[in-house]
């Protein structure tokens, strides 16, 4: 079974600090997606990475897909209170020919003003 | 607003009961996905329908069932409810059949409380 482990589980930082969130698996993924979820709402897609080693930037957020496509990272520069939320990585899983879509364990980020 | 609607927003019921959650996908989307989110299990994929047909099945219990109707809306039926079924249930939709780069748009969720 393909699993996605995220670290850290919780992160509380001051406004203006930088941070990195990790998403790791022992299995290869054809792609990984990152979402942000705010309380009481559904997850919102931030980015999709497909190619090993790929780097994508979304304003102050930088996403990287590992060369072996088993891991990914999300780096936030100069965090702001509006970045507060639950960050989830996710990807398609095909085990024994069965297709599923799995989410990581999540990183709950709180940015203090 | 993602364009995906879910009803009801909140549902409180008793153990042993049966409930139906409803989802309307974004206009033009053919795929509907159902997820369960709880504090201890995180966000779990339950099932996916594409254009009326079951496309993929995840960790869905036998007490749960779903279907997608000709107008593409979907319903998730939960029966013989247990306390552990209390969770947020999300519906998502996408244009395609769930290709690895397909974007899923999530609805606001239905919070189910089983007493």
Tab-separated table of C-alpha atoms in Angstrom:
chain	number	residue	atom	x	y	z
A	1	UNK	CA	0.000	0.000	0.000
A	2	UNK	CA	1.366	3.396	-0.966
A	3	UNK	CA	1.521	5.855	1.917
A	4	UNK	CA	2.385	9.536	2.096
A	5	UNK	CA	3.998	10.674	5.320
A	6	UNK	CA	4.218	14.394	5.989
A	7	UNK	CA	6.483	16.207	8.412
A	8	UNK	CA	6.283	18.088	10.565
A	9	UNK	CA	2.785	17.304	11.765
A	10	UNK	CA	2.390	20.725	13.397
A	11	UNK	CA	4.250	23.969	12.834
A	12	UNK	CA	3.785	27.291	14.580
A	13	UNK	CA	5.963	30.159	13.385
A	14	UNK	CA	6.172	33.935	13.427
A	15	UNK	CA	5.207	36.064	10.459
A	16	UNK	CA	8.185	36.573	8.152
A	17	UNK	CA	9.887	33.261	8.883
A	18	UNK	CA	10.622	30.625	6.263
A	19	UNK	CA	9.508	27.016	6.515
A	20	UNK	CA	9.638	23.718	4.663
A	21	UNK	CA	7.089	20.920	4.737
A	22	UNK	CA	7.998	17.433	3.565
A	23	UNK	CA	5.993	14.667	1.931
A	24	UNK	CA	7.660	11.266	1.750
A	25	UNK	CA	6.822	7.836	0.437
A	26	UNK	CA	8.647	4.569	-0.112
A	27	UNK	CA	6.788	4.214	-3.420
A	28	UNK	CA	7.057	6.028	-6.719
A	29	UNK	CA	4.232	8.364	-7.662
A	30	UNK	CA	3.424	9.401	-11.216
A	31	UNK	CA	2.518	12.830	-9.852
A	32	UNK	CA	1.935	14.589	-6.565
A	33	UNK	CA	-0.414	17.396	-5.735
A	34	UNK	CA	-0.361	19.870	-2.863
A	35	UNK	CA	-3.509	21.265	-1.273
A	36	UNK	CA	-4.297	23.799	1.433
A	37	UNK	CA	-7.368	23.325	3.570
A	38	UNK	CA	-8.823	25.956	5.849
A	39	UNK	CA	-11.165	25.164	8.755
A	40	UNK	CA	-14.671	24.269	7.637
A	41	UNK	CA	-13.750	24.125	3.967
A	42	UNK	CA	-12.641	21.576	1.431
A	43	UNK	CA	-9.028	21.287	0.249
A	44	UNK	CA	-7.946	23.641	-2.523
A	45	UNK	CA	-5.368	22.548	-5.058
A	46	UNK	CA	-2.144	24.566	-5.027
A	47	UNK	CA	0.036	22.751	-7.530
A	48	UNK	CA	0.667	19.499	-9.395
A	49	UNK	CA	4.198	18.193	-9.958
A	50	UNK	CA	4.776	15.506	-12.522
A	51	UNK	CA	8.431	15.269	-13.516
A	52	UNK	CA	11.190	14.069	-11.180
A	53	UNK	CA	13.251	17.053	-10.026
A	54	UNK	CA	10.564	19.509	-11.096
A	55	UNK	CA	10.360	22.815	-9.246
A	56	UNK	CA	7.274	25.013	-9.367
A	57	UNK	CA	6.758	28.403	-7.806
A	58	UNK	CA	3.516	29.997	-6.733
A	59	UNK	CA	4.317	33.470	-5.375
A	60	UNK	CA	6.091	32.789	-2.045
A	61	UNK	CA	5.531	29.017	-2.262
A	62	UNK	CA	8.098	26.734	-3.911
A	63	UNK	CA	7.261	23.100	-4.621
A	64	UNK	CA	9.770	20.433	-5.539
A	65	UNK	CA	9.293	16.859	-6.697
A	66	UNK	CA	12.099	14.484	-5.801
A	67	UNK	CA	14.286	13.078	-8.544
A	68	UNK	CA	12.993	9.570	-7.854
A	69	UNK	CA	9.393	10.791	-7.570
A	70	UNK	CA	9.078	9.387	-4.057
A	71	UNK	CA	9.049	12.655	-2.169
A	72	UNK	CA	8.137	16.301	-2.425
A	73	UNK	CA	8.641	19.467	-0.466
A	74	UNK	CA	6.845	22.751	-0.014
A	75	UNK	CA	8.886	25.796	0.989
A	76	UNK	CA	7.212	29.002	2.087
A	77	UNK	CA	9.245	32.195	2.137
A	78	UNK	CA	8.345	35.021	4.505
A	79	UNK	CA	5.232	33.312	5.853
A	80	UNK	CA	2.133	35.413	6.455
A	81	UNK	CA	-0.905	34.797	8.682
A	82	UNK	CA	-2.914	34.087	5.537
A	83	UNK	CA	-0.745	30.998	4.965
A	84	UNK	CA	-2.270	29.387	8.050
A	85	UNK	CA	-4.000	26.113	7.275
A	86	UNK	CA	-3.653	22.380	6.780
A	87	UNK	CA	-1.267	21.466	3.971
A	88	UNK	CA	-1.819	18.115	2.305
A	89	UNK	CA	0.107	16.276	-0.333
A	90	UNK	CA	-1.745	13.711	-2.407
A	91	UNK	CA	-1.294	11.466	-5.377
A	92	UNK	CA	-2.726	8.643	-7.452
A	93	UNK	CA	-1.959	5.161	-6.266
A	94	UNK	CA	-2.196	2.037	-8.344
A	95	UNK	CA	-1.814	-1.135	-6.335
A	96	UNK	CA	-2.536	-4.487	-7.952
A	97	UNK	CA	-4.203	-2.663	-10.806
A	98	UNK	CA	-6.576	-0.838	-8.470
A	99	UNK	CA	-6.623	2.936	-8.813
A	100	UNK	CA	-6.976	5.105	-5.702
A	101	UNK	CA	-6.174	8.658	-4.719
A	102	UNK	CA	-4.386	8.995	-1.399
A	103	UNK	CA	-3.716	11.965	0.839
A	104	UNK	CA	-0.773	12.523	3.114
A	105	UNK	CA	-1.013	12.763	6.875
A	106	UNK	CA	-1.043	16.563	6.717
A	107	UNK	CA	0.922	19.464	8.185
A	108	UNK	CA	-1.006	21.969	10.245
A	109	UNK	CA	0.631	25.394	9.931
A	110	UNK	CA	-0.080	28.397	12.101
A	111	UNK	CA	1.561	31.715	11.298
A	112	UNK	CA	1.448	34.222	14.121
A	113	UNK	CA	1.264	37.943	13.407
B	1	UNK	CA	-16.558	28.914	-4.271
B	2	UNK	CA	-15.425	25.742	-6.080
B	3	UNK	CA	-18.723	25.261	-7.902
B	4	UNK	CA	-19.318	21.913	-6.163
B	5	UNK	CA	-22.357	21.864	-3.909
B	6	UNK	CA	-23.085	19.464	-1.082
B	7	UNK	CA	-26.201	19.035	1.006
B	8	UNK	CA	-26.900	18.992	3.829
B	9	UNK	CA	-24.141	21.012	5.487
B	10	UNK	CA	-24.728	19.397	8.851
B	11	UNK	CA	-26.432	16.136	9.784
B	12	UNK	CA	-27.047	14.752	13.244
B	13	UNK	CA	-28.453	11.288	13.600
B	14	UNK	CA	-28.438	8.244	15.860
B	15	UNK	CA	-26.568	4.966	15.689
B	16	UNK	CA	-28.180	2.390	13.463
B	17	UNK	CA	-29.787	4.964	11.201
B	18	UNK	CA	-29.323	5.546	7.484
B	19	UNK	CA	-28.509	8.869	5.805
B	20	UNK	CA	-27.980	10.150	2.280
B	21	UNK	CA	-25.483	12.832	1.348
B	22	UNK	CA	-25.873	14.647	-1.931
B	23	UNK	CA	-23.325	16.224	-4.251
B	24	UNK	CA	-23.687	18.285	-7.412
B	25	UNK	CA	-20.461	18.562	-9.419
B	26	UNK	CA	-19.217	21.618	-11.263
B	27	UNK	CA	-20.868	22.196	-14.584
B	28	UNK	CA	-19.115	20.082	-17.211
B	29	UNK	CA	-17.321	17.791	-14.762
B	30	UNK	CA	-17.928	14.092	-15.347
B	31	UNK	CA	-16.107	12.631	-12.349
B	32	UNK	CA	-17.291	12.685	-8.763
B	33	UNK	CA	-15.205	11.576	-5.804
B	34	UNK	CA	-16.212	10.962	-2.198
B	35	UNK	CA	-13.863	11.383	0.768
B	36	UNK	CA	-14.147	10.976	4.524
B	37	UNK	CA	-12.119	13.183	6.840
B	38	UNK	CA	-11.757	12.384	10.523
B	39	UNK	CA	-9.247	13.459	13.138
B	40	UNK	CA	-7.688	10.042	13.536
B	41	UNK	CA	-7.789	8.809	9.919
B	42	UNK	CA	-7.155	12.003	7.988
B	43	UNK	CA	-8.604	12.416	4.510
B	44	UNK	CA	-9.572	9.030	3.072
B	45	UNK	CA	-10.647	8.335	-0.494
B	46	UNK	CA	-13.916	6.375	-0.577
B	47	UNK	CA	-15.056	6.015	-4.170
B	48	UNK	CA	-15.065	7.653	-7.599
B	49	UNK	CA	-17.674	7.699	-10.351
B	50	UNK	CA	-17.085	8.777	-13.912
B	51	UNK	CA	-20.050	9.515	-16.142
B	52	UNK	CA	-22.320	7.248	-14.129
B	53	UNK	CA	-19.947	4.318	-13.777
B	54	UNK	CA	-17.847	3.325	-10.782
B	55	UNK	CA	-14.233	4.149	-11.660
B	56	UNK	CA	-12.251	3.491	-8.499
B	57	UNK	CA	-12.912	2.241	-5.014
B	58	UNK	CA	-10.964	3.124	-1.911
B	59	UNK	CA	-11.550	2.459	1.767
B	60	UNK	CA	-15.316	2.383	1.546
B	61	UNK	CA	-17.147	0.210	4.052
B	62	UNK	CA	-19.754	-2.292	2.919
B	63	UNK	CA	-22.347	-0.297	4.888
B	64	UNK	CA	-21.684	2.614	2.543
B	65	UNK	CA	-22.753	2.858	-1.075
B	66	UNK	CA	-22.793	5.532	-3.721
B	67	UNK	CA	-24.147	6.207	-7.155
B	68	UNK	CA	-23.965	8.829	-9.868
B	69	UNK	CA	-27.148	9.702	-11.688
B	70	UNK	CA	-27.670	10.598	-15.373
B	71	UNK	CA	-27.622	14.311	-14.507
B	72	UNK	CA	-24.181	13.606	-12.935
B	73	UNK	CA	-25.132	14.430	-9.372
B	74	UNK	CA	-24.086	11.816	-6.849
B	75	UNK	CA	-25.358	10.435	-3.584
B	76	UNK	CA	-23.482	8.692	-0.804
B	77	UNK	CA	-25.611	6.403	1.328
B	78	UNK	CA	-24.441	5.495	4.806
B	79	UNK	CA	-26.361	2.818	6.681
B	80	UNK	CA	-26.269	1.101	10.072
B	81	UNK	CA	-24.418	4.146	11.316
B	82	UNK	CA	-21.878	3.813	14.099
B	83	UNK	CA	-20.301	6.423	16.346
B	84	UNK	CA	-17.069	6.072	14.373
B	85	UNK	CA	-18.771	7.219	11.196
B	86	UNK	CA	-18.912	10.748	12.568
B	87	UNK	CA	-16.734	12.763	10.215
B	88	UNK	CA	-16.630	15.356	7.490
B	89	UNK	CA	-17.636	13.931	4.130
B	90	UNK	CA	-16.337	15.730	1.068
B	91	UNK	CA	-17.342	15.437	-2.518
B	92	UNK	CA	-15.008	16.544	-5.296
B	93	UNK	CA	-15.413	16.719	-9.036
B	94	UNK	CA	-13.125	16.830	-12.039
B	95	UNK	CA	-13.457	16.971	-15.770
B	96	UNK	CA	-11.711	13.750	-16.673
B	97	UNK	CA	-11.698	10.195	-15.386
B	98	UNK	CA	-9.096	10.801	-12.732
B	99	UNK	CA	-5.871	11.052	-14.652
B	100	UNK	CA	-2.861	11.791	-12.484
B	101	UNK	CA	-2.850	15.476	-13.379
B	102	UNK	CA	-6.583	16.039	-13.280
B	103	UNK	CA	-7.670	18.818	-10.934
B	104	UNK	CA	-10.233	17.942	-8.309
B	105	UNK	CA	-12.496	20.682	-6.972
B	106	UNK	CA	-13.812	20.041	-3.494
B	107	UNK	CA	-17.182	20.946	-2.100
B	108	UNK	CA	-17.692	22.499	1.347
B	109	UNK	CA	-18.422	19.137	2.949
B	110	UNK	CA	-21.155	17.588	5.064
B	111	UNK	CA	-20.461	17.244	8.753
B	112	UNK	CA	-22.062	14.044	10.034
B	113	UNK	CA	-22.500	13.510	13.743
B	114	UNK	CA	-23.695	10.125	14.955
B	115	UNK	CA	-24.967	10.110	18.538
